[in-house]
Amino acid sequence: MTAFKDIEERLKEKAKDLLEKGEVECVFAYGRGYDERHPRPYVAKTKEDAENLVFNEYCTFNLARYAVKEPRKKIAVAAKGADSRALVQLIQEGKLKRENLVILGIPAAGMVDAKSGLTLDEKTTGAFANPVVYDVLLGDKLPEAKNSPYEVLGELEGLSGDGRWEFWRKEFARCLRCFACRKACPMCYCDPCFMDQSRPRWADKSPTLDGNTMYHLTRFYHLAGRCVDCGECTRACPVDIPLYLFHKRLAKDCEEMFNQAAGMKLEDKPVLVDFRVEDGDEILL
Amino acid sequence: MQNPYLPMPVRVIKVTTEVDTGEIKTFRLAFVNKEDEERFDYLPGQFAELSIYGKGESPIGIASSPTQKGYIEFTVQRAGTVVPGQVTSALHDLEEGAIIGIRGPLGHPWPLEFLEGKNIVVVGGGFAFTTLRSLVNYMIYEENRRRFGKISIIYGARLPGLLCYKDELALWGKRDDLDLCVTVDKGNEAWEGREGFVPAICKDVAPCAENAVAVICGPPIMIKYTLPVFFNLNFSKENILTSLEMRMKCGIGKCGRCNVGSKYICNDGPVFSLAELDALPRDF
Amino acid sequence: MLRKIEQGRFGELIEALLARGPLYAPVRDDRGVNFQLIRKASEPTLDFYNTLQSPKLAWFPQSEDLIRYRLAKGETKGEAISGPVAPTVVLGMRPWDVKSLAIMDLLFLGGGKEDPYWLEKRRLTTVIGYGLASEEEPDGADFFRTLNIGAADSDGSDVFLLKKDGDLLLEGITERGKGLLGELTFLKEGTEEDERYLVAAKAGGKDRKTRFFDLDANAAADKLKAVFADNTFWEKEAEGCISCGTCTFVCPTCHCFDIADETLFRDGVRRRFWDACMFTDFTLEASGHNPRPRTFQRLRQKICHKYSFYIEKFGVVSCVGCGRCTRLCPVNIDIFSLVARAVNL
Amino acid sequence: MDFEPKILGIACNWCTYTGADLAGTTRLKYPQNIRVVRVMCSSRINPSFIFRAFQLGADGVLVGGCHPGDCHYGTGNMYARRRLAITKKMLEFAGIEPGRFRVEWISASEGNRFAEVVGEFTGQVKGLGPQTKLKIKTD
């Protein structure tokens, strides 16, 4: 595995190169935060900026979230496995253009969530070590995870329906409605979000359990077949709601029913804006 | 202590559709309880929160003058090209006799003591004329009239059909103790008055800055072009007053959304002089 | 007035407080420590450095019903829901959190209009502050020393609690606090040695190392006003900001709220609940005009509100340096270094 | 007293709703527990409708559309099939009994089928008891 330090060097070099040649307007990557363990998303606009780029195990942010706000600019984006899937998914959805993107692929394993101290692997949200689509690869390809990313669901799936409801009810009750999950998510780009609509008002504006439930269920649904399992929602959550579990389960359902995972191929169509006559009615049972 | 969040009940006693499009209506409200009426002691320039349970509250400038006894009036535009205005839509659906809630009066009025003895130039555009109407009615009220100098009013709207308070304008026009100048951007066959944008008319009328205060309310674009006219006429920033709008909820300086600089528009405004506004960050 | 009790008998203290009325105290669950309304004497803990969320929820709950109504054909009558009926105790507030109450008072009780819901709870709530004992080290995100708050400051508390070896010292600060301690007859008298320990701890708390820069509130206020128009600076600072509400929701001094009517069939409540100036639609007017449509404008508003506007209006910084916003920010934006950069620009 | 479930029916205008009409005009008996809302196409159904129905007190939700291939708009129900399949999985994973939600293709001529499905579904929901998990608590 290429050391993070080397990836950082290559990232700087590549960014400098791209900016110098004017091939991109800016490079979305990582910069130094208030300490080593807390890097920040960083936009390099000049080759001097590129010097400030960093990459270490705490650079977990999915930068596709920023890229989607700049659909018309020519940009470069540092992308780890799941991040590249997010870019692909956004291209599928017509939010980004492949020709406007320079994807700086970063094969990365052993990323760490600074807040929880957990290492991201297939049990959480680090199933994809290698970017699926990229223009340059800033490190050597890594062996992909051996275990299914869905194994972690076993525990919840083993519970009774009542048990699962109890689990989710407790989690939804913690929700502060800070909307960090939707704001951190590269796929949550709706404007306005259904939660911000006043007519119809889909859920209570105030943070009630019922409103929270409505918010999360609807958001899960909106991400069905689109979620690339980057885990940003879960890491962003100040009360640590394990949102990724629900997203994973829907991703698994989509794979089983429609035989397609989100953000893997540029030519795919998102599963819920597509259909097959052969889908069959069994999926409704 | 009176709970400042609890609205007082008021009855809608008259609804007037002000403009051709029907999008602006004036609601005349009378307090259900006598004590509430006494407590609701207001001056021109203040606003109130109109409350419809189940829909919410909306901050609206008071369009009537305290000299008009027995009722208060609000002119409300049905809001919402972007955000559907729940409350304003509900208000527009009200019929006479309905009971709604009101909280207030809120904010600071036009600085009447400061205006006293001065010549007043009132400049209004479109539907933002409401609290100016209140001010004018206050100033021209019998015993108040002599407290103020010359009163000039310049009021414009896009089309003749979009002018508010048409009957009142006609009455004002007949008075000899004020100069009224009503203008529309574009007239129609029936329109006999002036045509032209408010800034141009202001330039035309050229009120004298000597011992005068300009009170200006209107859409941002009108304000933007009117201010230079007044600067050219030598009005100082202290002598140009306006009223700000921000999104508000509580109306009493707690909820924080109308905060601009060290001011909470609801509590410290909405009335400001340009000099005061200059001291605030450009964030409104 | 100084009392003490063995740490092992902490449960007894809780039991006695619970018998008096509602009690908020820090509780540890699988995600960390937070203030909660206590149901069982075994729940509270004193083994924590800082709670994840701020204790403001005891006075300013995330969601609070103001008015109850039932939609009717003729007149819909609203009925104000009054504050809490029972005197409440909040135990275990760190000095910086206690300080936040005084900052919030300026807003909720000032400006000519008192907020009855805040006032009621302030009037009836006893604050038991909890000093940081010397062995508990700051965690790198906090900077309360910059705000001139000591790790063992007792001002603002009714009762001040401090760990000492195997004991818990309880000092009565206000009349209300002394009254409370007087009721708890099972407490032992503090010794002179305890007294000395307490004085030393308070003095020592002032020098507790946290992140620090020399902050002159008035100068910072002026400087930020000057920096306000520097869009490039703010755009750079807000680069990663995702405009979520985390920083404001966990902040002990953020007070912004929204009010909405929530109706289910015919019954409804007018409810106020935390809102965040970081949200896109916070200032969105019905006309469609939004004075702060961009992320950097909203971040700027938050920072300037705390370090400039509040100082200008109320004379104090609206920040206590608890570090919660920094700790929980999804993209590691740090208010401390941001303000330091702005002030030294 | 026996539990009488409240069931929300969401029926497509062209098939199921007409089928329900037919059931009515041919005087077929089916349980009165269902309240039918008509939509133009099953693909009009936003899964939030279903969550919201459960929140507002529905014990079961029955969605009816045209048979795949017979959609008035060509392919609406093909999309709906995928969406509703996801919805069903979601309810299950959230811990809501999936038996409270059912999708059926019922054509305009299948009045019998409509009555049969409603009968069957009502019985099934009755067996599951009141839906309390998502229902908004009012105390």
mmCIF file of N, CA, C and O in Angstrom, chain B residues 213-248:
data_model
loop_
_atom_site.group_PDB
_atom_site.id
_atom_site.type_symbol
_atom_site.label_atom_id
_atom_site.label_comp_id
_atom_site.label_asym_id
_atom_site.label_seq_id
_atom_site.Cartn_x
_atom_site.Cartn_y
_atom_site.Cartn_z
ATOM 1 N N VAL B 213 -37.089 66.090 6.206
ATOM 2 C CA VAL B 213 -36.746 64.685 6.392
ATOM 3 C C VAL B 213 -37.466 63.886 5.316
ATOM 4 O O VAL B 213 -38.655 64.110 5.068
ATOM 5 N N ALA B 214 -36.737 62.986 4.675
ATOM 6 C CA ALA B 214 -37.372 62.116 3.690
ATOM 7 C C ALA B 214 -37.614 60.754 4.326
ATOM 8 O O ALA B 214 -36.745 60.199 4.980
ATOM 9 N N VAL B 215 -38.816 60.259 4.145
ATOM 10 C CA VAL B 215 -39.169 58.937 4.664
ATOM 11 C C VAL B 215 -39.471 58.070 3.455
ATOM 12 O O VAL B 215 -40.418 58.333 2.719
ATOM 13 N N ILE B 216 -38.632 57.063 3.237
ATOM 14 C CA ILE B 216 -38.706 56.324 1.973
ATOM 15 C C ILE B 216 -38.949 54.832 2.217
ATOM 16 O O ILE B 216 -38.220 54.195 2.969
ATOM 17 N N CYS B 217 -39.965 54.296 1.598
ATOM 18 C CA CYS B 217 -40.204 52.858 1.654
ATOM 19 C C CYS B 217 -40.576 52.371 0.271
ATOM 20 O O CYS B 217 -41.375 53.005 -0.417
ATOM 21 N N GLY B 218 -40.032 51.247 -0.112
ATOM 22 C CA GLY B 218 -40.399 50.720 -1.418
ATOM 23 C C GLY B 218 -39.567 49.507 -1.734
ATOM 24 O O GLY B 218 -38.747 49.078 -0.931
ATOM 25 N N PRO B 219 -39.749 48.981 -2.917
ATOM 26 C CA PRO B 219 -38.948 47.834 -3.312
ATOM 27 C C PRO B 219 -37.469 48.230 -3.401
ATOM 28 O O PRO B 219 -37.165 49.388 -3.702
ATOM 29 N N PRO B 220 -36.563 47.294 -3.156
ATOM 30 C CA PRO B 220 -35.130 47.595 -3.124
ATOM 31 C C PRO B 220 -34.655 48.376 -4.346
ATOM 32 O O PRO B 220 -33.880 49.321 -4.227
ATOM 33 N N ILE B 221 -35.186 48.018 -5.503
ATOM 34 C CA ILE B 221 -34.717 48.662 -6.726
ATOM 35 C C ILE B 221 -35.104 50.137 -6.743
ATOM 36 O O ILE B 221 -34.346 50.999 -7.185
ATOM 37 N N MET B 222 -36.288 50.441 -6.207
ATOM 38 C CA MET B 222 -36.726 51.836 -6.150
ATOM 39 C C MET B 222 -35.838 52.614 -5.187
ATOM 40 O O MET B 222 -35.375 53.717 -5.491
ATOM 41 N N ILE B 223 -35.599 52.002 -4.017
ATOM 42 C CA ILE B 223 -34.758 52.655 -3.005
ATOM 43 C C ILE B 223 -33.388 52.955 -3.606
ATOM 44 O O ILE B 223 -32.829 54.032 -3.453
ATOM 45 N N LYS B 224 -32.857 51.954 -4.308
ATOM 46 C CA LYS B 224 -31.508 52.080 -4.846
ATOM 47 C C LYS B 224 -31.374 53.317 -5.735
ATOM 48 O O LYS B 224 -30.373 54.023 -5.679
ATOM 49 N N TYR B 225 -32.404 53.571 -6.550
ATOM 50 C CA TYR B 225 -32.304 54.708 -7.478
ATOM 51 C C TYR B 225 -32.835 56.002 -6.894
ATOM 52 O O TYR B 225 -32.571 57.081 -7.435
ATOM 53 N N THR B 226 -33.626 55.897 -5.818
ATOM 54 C CA THR B 226 -34.183 57.116 -5.241
ATOM 55 C C THR B 226 -33.167 57.807 -4.343
ATOM 56 O O THR B 226 -33.090 59.035 -4.306
ATOM 57 N N LEU B 227 -32.389 56.989 -3.625
ATOM 58 C CA LEU B 227 -31.446 57.587 -2.671
ATOM 59 C C LEU B 227 -30.500 58.608 -3.318
ATOM 60 O O LEU B 227 -30.349 59.714 -2.795
ATOM 61 N N PRO B 228 -29.880 58.291 -4.453
ATOM 62 C CA PRO B 228 -28.971 59.279 -5.052
ATOM 63 C C PRO B 228 -29.665 60.599 -5.341
ATOM 64 O O PRO B 228 -29.057 61.672 -5.218
ATOM 65 N N VAL B 229 -30.940 60.519 -5.712
ATOM 66 C CA VAL B 229 -31.680 61.740 -5.990
ATOM 67 C C VAL B 229 -31.705 62.613 -4.745
ATOM 68 O O VAL B 229 -31.461 63.822 -4.799
ATOM 69 N N PHE B 230 -31.961 61.985 -3.612
ATOM 70 C CA PHE B 230 -32.049 62.756 -2.376
ATOM 71 C C PHE B 230 -30.680 63.242 -1.914
ATOM 72 O O PHE B 230 -30.561 64.321 -1.353
ATOM 73 N N PHE B 231 -29.658 62.415 -2.185
ATOM 74 C CA PHE B 231 -28.309 62.884 -1.856
ATOM 75 C C PHE B 231 -27.988 64.134 -2.672
ATOM 76 O O PHE B 231 -27.451 65.109 -2.164
ATOM 77 N N ASN B 232 -28.370 64.100 -3.932
ATOM 78 C CA ASN B 232 -28.125 65.258 -4.795
ATOM 79 C C ASN B 232 -28.874 66.492 -4.337
ATOM 80 O O ASN B 232 -28.437 67.617 -4.574
ATOM 81 N N LEU B 233 -30.032 66.241 -3.707
ATOM 82 C CA LEU B 233 -30.819 67.362 -3.207
ATOM 83 C C LEU B 233 -30.302 67.843 -1.860
ATOM 84 O O LEU B 233 -30.927 68.657 -1.189
ATOM 85 N N ASN B 234 -29.165 67.228 -1.427
ATOM 86 C CA ASN B 234 -28.520 67.620 -0.173
ATOM 87 C C ASN B 234 -29.216 67.135 1.092
ATOM 88 O O ASN B 234 -29.069 67.732 2.145
ATOM 89 N N PHE B 235 -29.969 66.067 0.973
ATOM 90 C CA PHE B 235 -30.506 65.462 2.182
ATOM 91 C C PHE B 235 -29.356 64.704 2.850
ATOM 92 O O PHE B 235 -28.626 63.957 2.191
ATOM 93 N N SER B 236 -29.188 64.888 4.140
ATOM 94 C CA SER B 236 -28.124 64.146 4.826
ATOM 95 C C SER B 236 -28.651 62.753 5.178
ATOM 96 O O SER B 236 -29.856 62.512 5.197
ATOM 97 N N LYS B 237 -27.728 61.848 5.459
ATOM 98 C CA LYS B 237 -28.127 60.470 5.750
ATOM 99 C C LYS B 237 -28.947 60.377 7.027
ATOM 100 O O LYS B 237 -29.750 59.475 7.197
ATOM 101 N N GLU B 238 -28.727 61.305 7.945
ATOM 102 C CA GLU B 238 -29.516 61.318 9.178
ATOM 103 C C GLU B 238 -30.969 61.662 8.875
ATOM 104 O O GLU B 238 -31.861 61.318 9.630
ATOM 105 N N ASN B 239 -31.183 62.388 7.777
ATOM 106 C CA ASN B 239 -32.515 62.872 7.475
ATOM 107 C C ASN B 239 -33.237 62.039 6.419
ATOM 108 O O ASN B 239 -34.219 62.479 5.832
ATOM 109 N N ILE B 240 -32.699 60.861 6.155
ATOM 110 C CA ILE B 240 -33.434 59.943 5.283
ATOM 111 C C ILE B 240 -33.759 58.711 6.115
ATOM 112 O O ILE B 240 -32.882 58.055 6.667
ATOM 113 N N LEU B 241 -35.040 58.439 6.230
ATOM 114 C CA LEU B 241 -35.476 57.310 7.054
ATOM 115 C C LEU B 241 -36.059 56.227 6.159
ATOM 116 O O LEU B 241 -36.635 56.500 5.113
ATOM 117 N N THR B 242 -35.901 54.989 6.599
ATOM 118 C CA THR B 242 -36.555 53.902 5.875
ATOM 119 C C THR B 242 -36.910 52.803 6.870
ATOM 120 O O THR B 242 -36.575 52.869 8.047
ATOM 121 N N SER B 243 -37.606 51.815 6.372
ATOM 122 C CA SER B 243 -38.041 50.719 7.232
ATOM 123 C C SER B 243 -37.525 49.425 6.610
ATOM 124 O O SER B 243 -37.671 49.203 5.425
ATOM 125 N N LEU B 244 -36.904 48.597 7.428
ATOM 126 C CA LEU B 244 -36.310 47.359 6.907
ATOM 127 C C LEU B 244 -37.263 46.195 7.018
ATOM 128 O O LEU B 244 -38.120 46.147 7.887
ATOM 129 N N GLU B 245 -37.037 45.238 6.162
ATOM 130 C CA GLU B 245 -37.790 43.997 6.261
ATOM 131 C C GLU B 245 -36.816 42.864 6.430
ATOM 132 O O GLU B 245 -35.791 42.810 5.763
ATOM 133 N N MET B 246 -37.100 41.977 7.349
ATOM 134 C CA MET B 246 -36.302 40.759 7.475
ATOM 135 C C MET B 246 -37.293 39.673 7.824
ATOM 136 O O MET B 246 -38.405 39.939 8.265
ATOM 137 N N ARG B 247 -36.858 38.423 7.654
ATOM 138 C CA ARG B 247 -37.723 37.348 8.105
ATOM 139 C C ARG B 247 -37.730 37.385 9.628
ATOM 140 O O ARG B 247 -36.689 37.514 10.257
ATOM 141 N N MET B 248 -38.907 37.305 10.206
ATOM 142 C CA MET B 248 -39.015 37.358 11.661
ATOM 143 C C MET B 248 -39.901 36.244 12.154
ATOM 144 O O MET B 248 -40.743 35.742 11.428
#
